[in-house]
mmCIF file of N, CA and C in Angstrom:
data_model
loop_
_atom_site.group_PDB
_atom_site.id
_atom_site.type_symbol
_atom_site.label_atom_id
_atom_site.label_comp_id
_atom_site.label_asym_id
_atom_site.label_seq_id
_atom_site.Cartn_x
_atom_site.Cartn_y
_atom_site.Cartn_z
ATOM 1 N N MET A 1 32.478 11.512 88.703
ATOM 2 C CA MET A 1 32.634 12.755 89.442
ATOM 3 C C MET A 1 33.229 13.804 88.493
ATOM 4 N N PRO A 2 32.562 14.913 88.315
ATOM 5 C CA PRO A 2 33.116 15.962 87.440
ATOM 6 C C PRO A 2 34.305 16.658 88.099
ATOM 7 N N PHE A 3 35.225 17.058 87.259
ATOM 8 C CA PHE A 3 36.396 17.766 87.758
ATOM 9 C C PHE A 3 36.111 19.254 87.807
ATOM 10 N N PRO A 4 36.830 19.988 88.658
ATOM 11 C CA PRO A 4 36.613 21.437 88.749
ATOM 12 C C PRO A 4 37.055 22.139 87.470
ATOM 13 N N SER A 5 36.630 23.368 87.332
ATOM 14 C CA SER A 5 37.006 24.156 86.165
ATOM 15 C C SER A 5 38.498 24.476 86.201
ATOM 16 N N ALA A 6 39.024 24.850 85.053
ATOM 17 C CA ALA A 6 40.440 25.220 84.977
ATOM 18 C C ALA A 6 40.728 26.426 85.882
ATOM 19 N N LEU A 7 39.780 27.352 85.962
ATOM 20 C CA LEU A 7 39.960 28.521 86.824
ATOM 21 C C LEU A 7 40.104 28.103 88.282
ATOM 22 N N THR A 8 39.245 27.209 88.727
ATOM 23 C CA THR A 8 39.314 26.728 90.115
ATOM 24 C C THR A 8 40.630 26.016 90.380
ATOM 25 N N VAL A 9 41.043 25.174 89.446
ATOM 26 C CA VAL A 9 42.303 24.446 89.613
ATOM 27 C C VAL A 9 43.476 25.416 89.647
ATOM 28 N N CYS A 10 43.460 26.420 88.782
ATOM 29 C CA CYS A 10 44.550 27.399 88.757
ATOM 30 C C CYS A 10 44.632 28.164 90.070
ATOM 31 N N LYS A 11 43.500 28.502 90.625
ATOM 32 C CA LYS A 11 43.502 29.221 91.905
ATOM 33 C C LYS A 11 44.141 28.377 93.005
ATOM 34 N N GLN A 12 43.927 27.070 92.941
ATOM 35 C CA GLN A 12 44.420 26.190 93.993
ATOM 36 C C GLN A 12 45.792 25.592 93.696
ATOM 37 N N ASP A 13 46.026 25.241 92.444
ATOM 38 C CA ASP A 13 47.174 24.390 92.127
ATOM 39 C C ASP A 13 48.040 24.874 90.979
ATOM 40 N N LEU A 14 48.064 26.154 90.687
ATOM 41 C CA LEU A 14 48.810 26.625 89.526
ATOM 42 C C LEU A 14 50.287 26.237 89.588
ATOM 43 N N PHE A 15 50.872 26.271 90.755
ATOM 44 C CA PHE A 15 52.300 25.962 90.872
ATOM 45 C C PHE A 15 52.575 24.662 91.630
ATOM 46 N N THR A 16 51.580 23.805 91.662
ATOM 47 C CA THR A 16 51.747 22.479 92.254
ATOM 48 C C THR A 16 52.650 21.650 91.349
ATOM 49 N N LYS A 17 53.402 20.743 91.932
ATOM 50 C CA LYS A 17 54.285 19.879 91.145
ATOM 51 C C LYS A 17 53.474 19.076 90.129
ATOM 52 N N VAL A 18 54.084 18.836 88.997
ATOM 53 C CA VAL A 18 53.409 18.151 87.893
ATOM 54 C C VAL A 18 52.915 16.770 88.314
ATOM 55 N N ASP A 19 53.724 16.028 89.038
ATOM 56 C CA ASP A 19 53.324 14.682 89.474
ATOM 57 C C ASP A 19 52.065 14.736 90.338
ATOM 58 N N GLU A 20 51.995 15.727 91.196
ATOM 59 C CA GLU A 20 50.818 15.868 92.055
ATOM 60 C C GLU A 20 49.590 16.261 91.230
ATOM 61 N N LEU A 21 49.790 17.112 90.223
ATOM 62 C CA LEU A 21 48.677 17.468 89.347
ATOM 63 C C LEU A 21 48.150 16.225 88.635
ATOM 64 N N ARG A 22 49.058 15.399 88.143
ATOM 65 C CA ARG A 22 48.653 14.184 87.419
ATOM 66 C C ARG A 22 47.925 13.201 88.317
ATOM 67 N N ASP A 23 48.224 13.222 89.603
ATOM 68 C CA ASP A 23 47.515 12.349 90.541
ATOM 69 C C ASP A 23 46.088 12.836 90.794
ATOM 70 N N LYS A 24 45.881 14.137 90.656
ATOM 71 C CA LYS A 24 44.582 14.718 91.011
ATOM 72 C C LYS A 24 43.643 14.943 89.834
ATOM 73 N N TYR A 25 44.188 15.171 88.632
ATOM 74 C CA TYR A 25 43.376 15.616 87.507
ATOM 75 C C TYR A 25 43.670 14.809 86.254
ATOM 76 N N PRO A 26 42.719 14.814 85.307
ATOM 77 C CA PRO A 26 42.992 14.134 84.026
ATOM 78 C C PRO A 26 44.085 14.869 83.245
ATOM 79 N N GLU A 27 44.737 14.137 82.360
ATOM 80 C CA GLU A 27 45.890 14.675 81.630
ATOM 81 C C GLU A 27 45.545 15.918 80.822
ATOM 82 N N VAL A 28 44.381 15.967 80.219
ATOM 83 C CA VAL A 28 44.018 17.136 79.420
ATOM 84 C C VAL A 28 43.963 18.397 80.290
ATOM 85 N N LEU A 29 43.484 18.274 81.514
ATOM 86 C CA LEU A 29 43.448 19.419 82.423
ATOM 87 C C LEU A 29 44.856 19.761 82.905
ATOM 88 N N VAL A 30 45.666 18.764 83.150
ATOM 89 C CA VAL A 30 47.057 19.010 83.557
ATOM 90 C C VAL A 30 47.788 19.785 82.472
ATOM 91 N N GLN A 31 47.617 19.382 81.218
ATOM 92 C CA GLN A 31 48.282 20.082 80.116
ATOM 93 C C GLN A 31 47.814 21.534 80.020
ATOM 94 N N ARG A 32 46.548 21.769 80.266
ATOM 95 C CA ARG A 32 46.046 23.150 80.234
ATOM 96 C C ARG A 32 46.645 23.962 81.372
ATOM 97 N N ILE A 33 46.726 23.377 82.546
ATOM 98 C CA ILE A 33 47.312 24.087 83.692
ATOM 99 C C ILE A 33 48.771 24.410 83.417
ATOM 100 N N LEU A 34 49.499 23.477 82.846
ATOM 101 C CA LEU A 34 50.915 23.734 82.524
ATOM 102 C C LEU A 34 51.050 24.834 81.478
ATOM 103 N N ARG A 35 50.144 24.855 80.510
ATOM 104 C CA ARG A 35 50.157 25.916 79.503
ATOM 105 C C ARG A 35 49.854 27.268 80.150
ATOM 106 N N ILE A 36 48.880 27.306 81.017
ATOM 107 C CA ILE A 36 48.520 28.549 81.700
ATOM 108 C C ILE A 36 49.657 29.000 82.612
ATOM 109 N N ARG A 37 50.297 28.071 83.274
ATOM 110 C CA ARG A 37 51.444 28.403 84.135
ATOM 111 C C ARG A 37 52.556 29.052 83.317
ATOM 112 N N ASP A 38 52.857 28.442 82.188
ATOM 113 C CA ASP A 38 53.897 28.979 81.311
ATOM 114 C C ASP A 38 53.531 30.383 80.837
ATOM 115 N N MET A 39 52.301 30.559 80.422
ATOM 116 C CA MET A 39 51.888 31.857 79.905
ATOM 117 C C MET A 39 51.718 32.896 81.011
ATOM 118 N N TYR A 40 51.434 32.461 82.215
ATOM 119 C CA TYR A 40 51.420 33.373 83.368
ATOM 120 C C TYR A 40 52.822 33.954 83.560
ATOM 121 N N ASN A 41 53.813 33.087 83.482
ATOM 122 C CA ASN A 41 55.197 33.553 83.600
ATOM 123 C C ASN A 41 55.576 34.472 82.445
ATOM 124 N N TRP A 42 55.089 34.172 81.237
ATOM 125 C CA TRP A 42 55.326 35.050 80.090
ATOM 126 C C TRP A 42 54.711 36.419 80.355
ATOM 127 N N GLN A 43 53.507 36.439 80.896
ATOM 128 C CA GLN A 43 52.816 37.697 81.191
ATOM 129 C C GLN A 43 53.598 38.529 82.212
ATOM 130 N N ILE A 44 54.189 37.876 83.178
ATOM 131 C CA ILE A 44 55.021 38.583 84.163
ATOM 132 C C ILE A 44 56.260 39.160 83.477
ATOM 133 N N GLN A 45 56.829 38.415 82.564
ATOM 134 C CA GLN A 45 58.024 38.867 81.847
ATOM 135 C C GLN A 45 57.718 40.043 80.922
ATOM 136 N N TYR A 46 56.509 40.078 80.373
ATOM 137 C CA TYR A 46 56.109 41.132 79.435
ATOM 138 C C TYR A 46 54.819 41.808 79.931
ATOM 139 N N PRO A 47 54.894 42.539 81.024
ATOM 140 C CA PRO A 47 53.680 43.111 81.625
ATOM 141 C C PRO A 47 52.972 44.134 80.738
ATOM 142 N N ASP A 48 53.669 44.750 79.819
ATOM 143 C CA ASP A 48 53.052 45.753 78.948
ATOM 144 C C ASP A 48 52.502 45.165 77.646
ATOM 145 N N ALA A 49 52.593 43.858 77.503
ATOM 146 C CA ALA A 49 52.111 43.225 76.272
ATOM 147 C C ALA A 49 50.597 43.363 76.177
ATOM 148 N N LYS A 50 50.131 43.563 74.979
ATOM 149 C CA LYS A 50 48.698 43.657 74.708
ATOM 150 C C LYS A 50 48.076 42.256 74.735
ATOM 151 N N ASP A 51 46.784 42.215 74.943
ATOM 152 C CA ASP A 51 46.078 40.933 74.953
ATOM 153 C C ASP A 51 46.318 40.159 73.661
ATOM 154 N N ARG A 52 46.304 40.858 72.564
ATOM 155 C CA ARG A 52 46.505 40.222 71.264
ATOM 156 C C ARG A 52 47.884 39.559 71.180
ATOM 157 N N GLU A 53 48.895 40.201 71.735
ATOM 158 C CA GLU A 53 50.241 39.622 71.745
ATOM 159 C C GLU A 53 50.265 38.338 72.572
ATOM 160 N N PHE A 54 49.575 38.374 73.701
ATOM 161 C CA PHE A 54 49.469 37.190 74.543
ATOM 162 C C PHE A 54 48.827 36.049 73.766
ATOM 163 N N VAL A 55 47.698 36.333 73.149
ATOM 164 C CA VAL A 55 46.966 35.319 72.405
ATOM 165 C C VAL A 55 47.821 34.758 71.270
ATOM 166 N N ASN A 56 48.483 35.624 70.544
ATOM 167 C CA ASN A 56 49.352 35.162 69.460
ATOM 168 C C ASN A 56 50.465 34.262 69.980
ATOM 169 N N GLU A 57 51.011 34.591 71.128
ATOM 170 C CA GLU A 57 52.076 33.775 71.720
ATOM 171 C C GLU A 57 51.558 32.398 72.122
ATOM 172 N N VAL A 58 50.388 32.344 72.709
ATOM 173 C CA VAL A 58 49.801 31.051 73.089
ATOM 174 C C VAL A 58 49.561 30.197 71.846
ATOM 175 N N VAL A 59 48.980 30.799 70.831
ATOM 176 C CA VAL A 59 48.695 30.071 69.594
ATOM 177 C C VAL A 59 49.992 29.554 68.976
ATOM 178 N N LYS A 60 51.011 30.383 68.972
ATOM 179 C CA LYS A 60 52.299 29.996 68.381
ATOM 180 C C LYS A 60 52.973 28.881 69.184
ATOM 181 N N ARG A 61 53.005 29.020 70.492
ATOM 182 C CA ARG A 61 53.709 28.032 71.328
ATOM 183 C C ARG A 61 52.987 26.696 71.405
ATOM 184 N N TYR A 62 51.672 26.753 71.491
ATOM 185 C CA TYR A 62 50.913 25.546 71.816
ATOM 186 C C TYR A 62 49.990 25.055 70.713
ATOM 187 N N ASP A 63 49.967 25.758 69.595
ATOM 188 C CA ASP A 63 49.147 25.335 68.465
ATOM 189 C C ASP A 63 47.691 25.084 68.878
ATOM 190 N N VAL A 64 47.142 26.047 69.607
ATOM 191 C CA VAL A 64 45.735 25.997 70.002
ATOM 192 C C VAL A 64 44.976 27.075 69.239
ATOM 193 N N SER A 65 43.671 26.987 69.268
ATOM 194 C CA SER A 65 42.855 27.976 68.574
ATOM 195 C C SER A 65 42.832 29.294 69.353
ATOM 196 N N MET A 66 42.453 30.348 68.663
ATOM 197 C CA MET A 66 42.384 31.661 69.307
ATOM 198 C C MET A 66 41.351 31.690 70.439
ATOM 199 N N PRO A 67 40.168 31.072 70.287
ATOM 200 C CA PRO A 67 39.234 31.076 71.424
ATOM 201 C C PRO A 67 39.818 30.422 72.677
ATOM 202 N N ILE A 68 40.571 29.354 72.496
ATOM 203 C CA ILE A 68 41.208 28.715 73.657
ATOM 204 C C ILE A 68 42.242 29.654 74.263
ATOM 205 N N ALA A 69 43.019 30.313 73.434
ATOM 206 C CA ALA A 69 44.023 31.264 73.934
ATOM 207 C C ALA A 69 43.354 32.401 74.706
ATOM 208 N N TYR A 70 42.232 32.890 74.210
ATOM 209 C CA TYR A 70 41.513 33.946 74.926
ATOM 210 C C TYR A 70 40.956 33.439 76.252
ATOM 211 N N ARG A 71 40.529 32.190 76.313
ATOM 212 C CA ARG A 71 40.056 31.619 77.585
ATOM 213 C C ARG A 71 41.218 31.511 78.586
ATOM 214 N N ASP A 72 42.390 31.143 78.089
ATOM 215 C CA ASP A 72 43.569 31.119 78.966
ATOM 216 C C ASP A 72 43.887 32.526 79.485
ATOM 217 N N LEU A 73 43.796 33.510 78.619
ATOM 218 C CA LEU A 73 44.037 34.886 79.017
ATOM 219 C C LEU A 73 43.047 35.316 80.108
ATOM 220 N N ALA A 74 41.800 34.931 79.952
ATOM 221 C CA ALA A 74 40.783 35.293 80.951
ATOM 222 C C ALA A 74 41.110 34.685 82.308
ATOM 223 N N ILE A 75 41.637 33.484 82.319
ATOM 224 C CA ILE A 75 42.015 32.842 83.589
ATOM 225 C C ILE A 75 43.187 33.602 84.213
ATOM 226 N N ILE A 76 44.147 33.983 83.413
ATOM 227 C CA ILE A 76 45.312 34.689 83.941
ATOM 228 C C ILE A 76 44.937 36.071 84.482
ATOM 229 N N LYS A 77 44.039 36.732 83.794
ATOM 230 C CA LYS A 77 43.627 38.053 84.262
ATOM 231 C C LYS A 77 42.788 37.914 85.516
#
């Protein structure tokens, strides 16, 4: 059974408890949701930040590639 997209999961479960996320989704998706949750909170803290600043912060915090950081940004927006 395929799992839903990260966007769909974020719409439904962005602030669901971690244990519940782990019961519902594979670990790789849980880690992405937790990263997006963290960066969503960062975006709230820095509402005037440019997209590039967001992407740089994701890359720095999570050691992911820029395309992945931009995909996370698209979900948050």
